[in-house]
Amino acid sequence: MTRGLFITIEGPEGAGKTTQARLLYEHLRSRYPVVYTREPGGTAIGERIRALLLDVSHTGMSPLTEMLLFAASRAQFVAEVVGPALREGRLLLSERYVDASIAYQGFGRGLDVGQVRRVNEGATRGVMPDLTILLDIDPALGLQRARQTAGKEGRPGHGDRLEQESLSFHVRVRAGFLAIAHEEPDRIRVVDGSRAQGVVHDEVVRLVEGLLGARGWRGSDSS
Ligand code: TMP
């Protein structure tokens, strides 16, 4: 199979994923065939599942249901977005993927991490990113930032169902991300997301350019 490159950006709430993904996309798009997406990747089915997942009135959703719904949405994302982009040799840049389920549903909710991995292996047919940028941030600071962003976007107060979880939940999520980064240091690179945007961007670019160089991606001239 002709293989593109798959890069994901992950992290706890308020770590700056969207900002950094957009800056990276702008940096790469003139030279590479980049597809920029975030789960559920604009799939109609995934969007409906996401609405179920993030609805603040769904207080009774069981952790297992939550995990399976994220995996279901991901299966659709892989079928409609990830698979085709990689087969076409594109550079796919996505906010969030399997690692989010390990961190949030495994470590955060306390589900068996092995089970979360197995379900997601099935959902993704084993397609994993070539590089994952983990933007790390102290959850207390991250949640404060996320709530400010929610306020600016006209969703004042609390954010979505997951953002509304307790600080201790988000502390476990962050610890989960760091634990999986420790297990897979070659794929998952930890970047301190609490620093100024430009500083974080420079480090993200250095990591991505390193991968592109190692895989022989030269890119077309932007002129
Ligand atoms: P977002 O931060 O990408 O907008 O994701 C929305 C929320 O869903 C966020 O709180 C993280 C959470 N989430 C999970 O709990 N598990 C997952 O697998 C994914 C993709 C997101």
Coordinates of C-alpha atoms and ligand atoms in Angstrom, one line a residue:
M1 CA 0.0 0.0 0.0
T2 CA 1.3 3.4 -0.9
R3 CA 1.7 5.1 2.5
G4 CA 1.4 8.7 3.4
L5 CA 2.4 10.0 6.8
F6 CA 0.1 10.2 9.8
I7 CA 0.7 12.8 12.5
T8 CA -1.5 13.4 15.5
I9 CA -1.6 16.1 18.1
E10 CA -2.9 15.1 21.6
G11 CA -3.0 16.5 25.1
P12 CA -5.1 17.4 28.1
E13 CA -7.7 20.1 27.9
G14 CA -6.3 23.6 27.1
A15 CA -2.9 22.4 26.0
G16 CA -3.2 24.4 22.7
K17 CA -3.8 21.5 20.3
T18 CA -6.0 23.4 17.9
T19 CA -3.8 26.4 17.8
Q20 CA -0.7 24.3 17.2
A21 CA -2.3 22.1 14.6
R22 CA -3.4 25.2 12.7
L23 CA 0.0 26.7 12.8
L24 CA 1.6 23.5 11.7
Y25 CA -0.9 23.1 8.9
E26 CA 0.0 26.6 7.7
H27 CA 3.7 25.8 7.9
L28 CA 3.4 22.6 5.8
R29 CA 0.6 23.2 3.4
S30 CA 2.5 24.9 0.6
R31 CA 5.1 22.1 0.4
Y32 CA 3.2 19.0 1.2
P33 CA -0.2 17.4 0.4
V34 CA -1.5 18.0 3.9
V35 CA -5.0 16.9 5.1
Y36 CA -5.8 18.6 8.3
T37 CA -8.6 17.1 10.4
R38 CA -9.8 16.4 13.9
E39 CA -11.8 13.5 15.0
P40 CA -14.5 12.7 14.0
G41 CA -13.1 14.2 10.8
G42 CA -16.2 15.6 9.4
T43 CA -17.8 12.2 8.8
A44 CA -21.6 12.6 9.1
I45 CA -21.9 9.5 11.3
G46 CA -19.0 10.5 13.5
E47 CA -20.5 14.0 14.0
R48 CA -23.7 12.4 15.3
I49 CA -21.7 10.1 17.7
R50 CA -19.7 13.1 18.9
A51 CA -22.9 15.0 19.7
L52 CA -24.1 12.1 21.8
L53 CA -20.7 11.9 23.6
L54 CA -20.3 15.5 24.4
D55 CA -23.9 16.3 25.4
V56 CA -23.9 17.6 28.9
S57 CA -27.3 16.1 29.7
H58 CA -25.9 12.6 29.2
T59 CA -24.8 12.4 32.8
G60 CA -25.6 8.7 33.0
M61 CA -23.4 7.4 30.2
S62 CA -21.4 4.4 31.3
P63 CA -17.6 4.5 30.8
L64 CA -17.9 1.4 28.6
T65 CA -20.6 3.0 26.4
E66 CA -18.4 6.1 26.1
M67 CA -15.3 4.2 25.1
L68 CA -17.2 2.1 22.5
L69 CA -18.8 5.3 21.0
F70 CA -15.4 7.0 20.6
A71 CA -14.2 3.8 19.0
A72 CA -17.2 3.6 16.7
S73 CA -16.7 7.2 15.6
R74 CA -13.0 6.4 15.0
A75 CA -13.8 3.3 12.9
Q76 CA -15.8 5.6 10.6
F77 CA -13.0 8.2 10.6
V78 CA -10.5 5.6 9.6
A79 CA -12.8 4.2 6.9
E80 CA -13.6 7.6 5.4
V81 CA -10.7 9.9 6.1
V82 CA -7.5 8.2 7.4
G83 CA -7.4 5.2 5.1
P84 CA -8.0 7.1 1.8
A85 CA -5.5 9.9 2.8
L86 CA -2.8 7.4 3.6
R87 CA -3.4 5.3 0.5
E88 CA -3.2 8.5 -1.6
G89 CA 0.2 9.3 -0.1
R90 CA -0.9 12.4 1.8
L91 CA 0.4 13.9 5.0
L92 CA -2.6 13.5 7.4
L93 CA -2.5 15.8 10.4
S94 CA -5.2 15.0 13.0
E95 CA -6.2 16.4 16.4
R96 CA -6.8 13.4 18.6
Y97 CA -6.9 9.6 17.9
V98 CA -6.4 6.4 19.8
D99 CA -4.2 7.9 22.5
A100 CA -7.0 10.1 23.7
S101 CA -9.1 7.0 24.4
I102 CA -6.3 5.3 26.3
A103 CA -5.8 8.5 28.4
Y104 CA -9.5 9.6 28.9
Q105 CA -11.4 6.3 29.0
G106 CA -8.5 4.1 30.3
F107 CA -6.7 6.3 32.8
G108 CA -9.4 8.9 33.4
R109 CA -12.5 6.6 33.6
G110 CA -10.6 3.7 35.0
L111 CA -11.4 1.2 32.2
D112 CA -9.0 -1.6 31.6
V113 CA -6.3 -0.1 29.4
G114 CA -5.7 -3.4 27.6
Q115 CA -9.3 -3.6 26.7
V116 CA -9.4 0.0 25.4
R117 CA -6.3 -0.8 23.3
R118 CA -7.9 -4.0 21.9
V119 CA -11.2 -2.4 21.0
N120 CA -9.3 0.5 19.3
E121 CA -7.0 -1.9 17.4
G122 CA -10.1 -3.4 15.9
A123 CA -11.7 0.0 15.2
T124 CA -8.6 1.3 13.4
R125 CA -7.5 -1.9 11.8
G126 CA -4.2 -1.3 13.5
V127 CA -3.5 2.0 11.7
M128 CA -1.4 4.1 14.1
P129 CA 0.3 7.5 13.7
D130 CA 3.9 7.8 12.6
L131 CA 4.3 10.6 15.1
T132 CA 2.3 11.9 17.9
I133 CA 2.9 15.3 19.4
L134 CA 1.8 15.3 23.0
L135 CA 1.2 18.9 24.2
D136 CA 1.6 18.6 27.9
I137 CA 0.1 21.0 30.5
D138 CA -0.8 21.1 34.1
P139 CA -4.5 20.3 34.1
A140 CA -5.4 23.2 36.5
L141 CA -3.9 25.7 34.0
G142 CA -5.2 23.8 31.0
L143 CA -8.8 23.7 32.3
Q144 CA -8.7 27.4 33.0
R145 CA -7.5 28.1 29.5
A146 CA -10.1 25.7 28.0
R147 CA -12.9 27.5 29.9
Q148 CA -11.7 30.9 28.7
T149 CA -11.7 29.5 25.1
A150 CA -15.2 28.1 25.6
G151 CA -16.4 31.5 26.9
K152 CA -14.9 33.3 23.8
E153 CA -16.7 30.8 21.6
G154 CA -20.0 31.6 23.2
R155 CA -20.2 28.4 25.4
P156 CA -19.5 30.1 28.7
G157 CA -19.1 28.3 32.0
H158 CA -18.3 24.7 31.6
G159 CA -17.5 23.4 28.2
D160 CA -18.5 19.9 27.1
R161 CA -19.3 16.7 29.1
L162 CA -15.7 15.7 29.4
E163 CA -14.3 19.1 30.1
Q164 CA -16.8 19.3 33.0
E165 CA -15.2 16.4 34.8
S166 CA -13.3 17.0 38.1
L167 CA -9.8 18.2 38.3
S168 CA -8.8 14.8 39.6
F169 CA -10.2 13.2 36.5
H170 CA -8.0 15.5 34.3
V171 CA -5.0 14.8 36.5
R172 CA -5.4 11.1 35.7
V173 CA -5.8 11.8 32.0
R174 CA -2.6 13.8 32.0
A175 CA -0.8 11.1 33.9
G176 CA -2.2 8.6 31.3
F177 CA -0.8 10.6 28.4
L178 CA 2.6 10.8 30.0
A179 CA 2.6 7.1 30.8
I180 CA 1.9 6.1 27.2
A181 CA 4.5 8.6 26.0
H182 CA 7.0 6.9 28.3
E183 CA 6.1 3.5 26.8
E184 CA 6.4 4.7 23.2
P185 CA 9.1 7.4 23.2
D186 CA 9.9 7.1 19.5
R187 CA 6.3 7.7 18.4
I188 CA 5.1 10.0 21.1
R189 CA 7.0 13.2 21.7
V190 CA 6.2 15.3 24.7
V191 CA 6.2 19.1 24.2
D192 CA 5.6 21.5 27.1
G193 CA 2.4 23.3 26.0
S194 CA 2.4 25.9 28.8
R195 CA 5.0 28.1 27.0
A196 CA 4.4 30.9 24.5
Q197 CA 2.7 29.8 21.3
G198 CA 5.7 30.6 19.0
V199 CA 8.1 28.7 21.2
V200 CA 5.9 25.6 21.2
H201 CA 5.3 26.0 17.4
D202 CA 9.1 26.0 16.8
E203 CA 9.5 22.8 18.7
V204 CA 6.6 21.1 17.0
V205 CA 8.0 22.1 13.6
R206 CA 11.5 20.7 14.5
L207 CA 10.0 17.4 15.4
V208 CA 7.8 17.2 12.3
E209 CA 10.6 18.3 10.0
G210 CA 12.8 15.6 11.6
L211 CA 10.2 12.9 10.7
L212 CA 9.8 14.2 7.2
G213 CA 13.5 14.2 6.6
A214 CA 13.9 10.7 8.1
R215 CA 11.2 9.4 5.7
G216 CA 12.7 11.2 2.7
W217 CA 9.9 13.7 2.3
R218 CA 11.4 16.7 0.6
G219 CA 8.3 18.6 -0.3
S220 CA 7.7 20.8 -3.4
D221 CA 9.2 24.2 -3.7
S222 CA 6.7 26.8 -2.3
S223 CA 7.6 29.4 -4.9
Ligands
TMP1 P1 -11.5 17.6 21.7 O1 -10.7 18.1 22.9 O2 -10.7 17.1 20.6 O3 -12.5 18.6 21.3 O4 -12.4 16.4 22.2 C1 -13.6 16.5 22.9 C2 -13.5 15.8 24.3 O5 -13.6 14.4 24.1 C3 -12.3 16.1 25.1 O6 -12.7 16.4 26.4 C4 -11.5 14.8 25.0 C5 -12.6 13.8 24.8 N1 -12.1 12.6 24.2 C6 -12.2 11.4 24.8 O7 -12.5 11.3 26.0 N2 -11.8 10.2 24.2 C7 -11.4 10.2 22.9 O8 -11.1 9.1 22.3 C8 -11.4 11.5 22.2 C9 -11.0 11.5 20.7 C10 -11.8 12.6 22.8

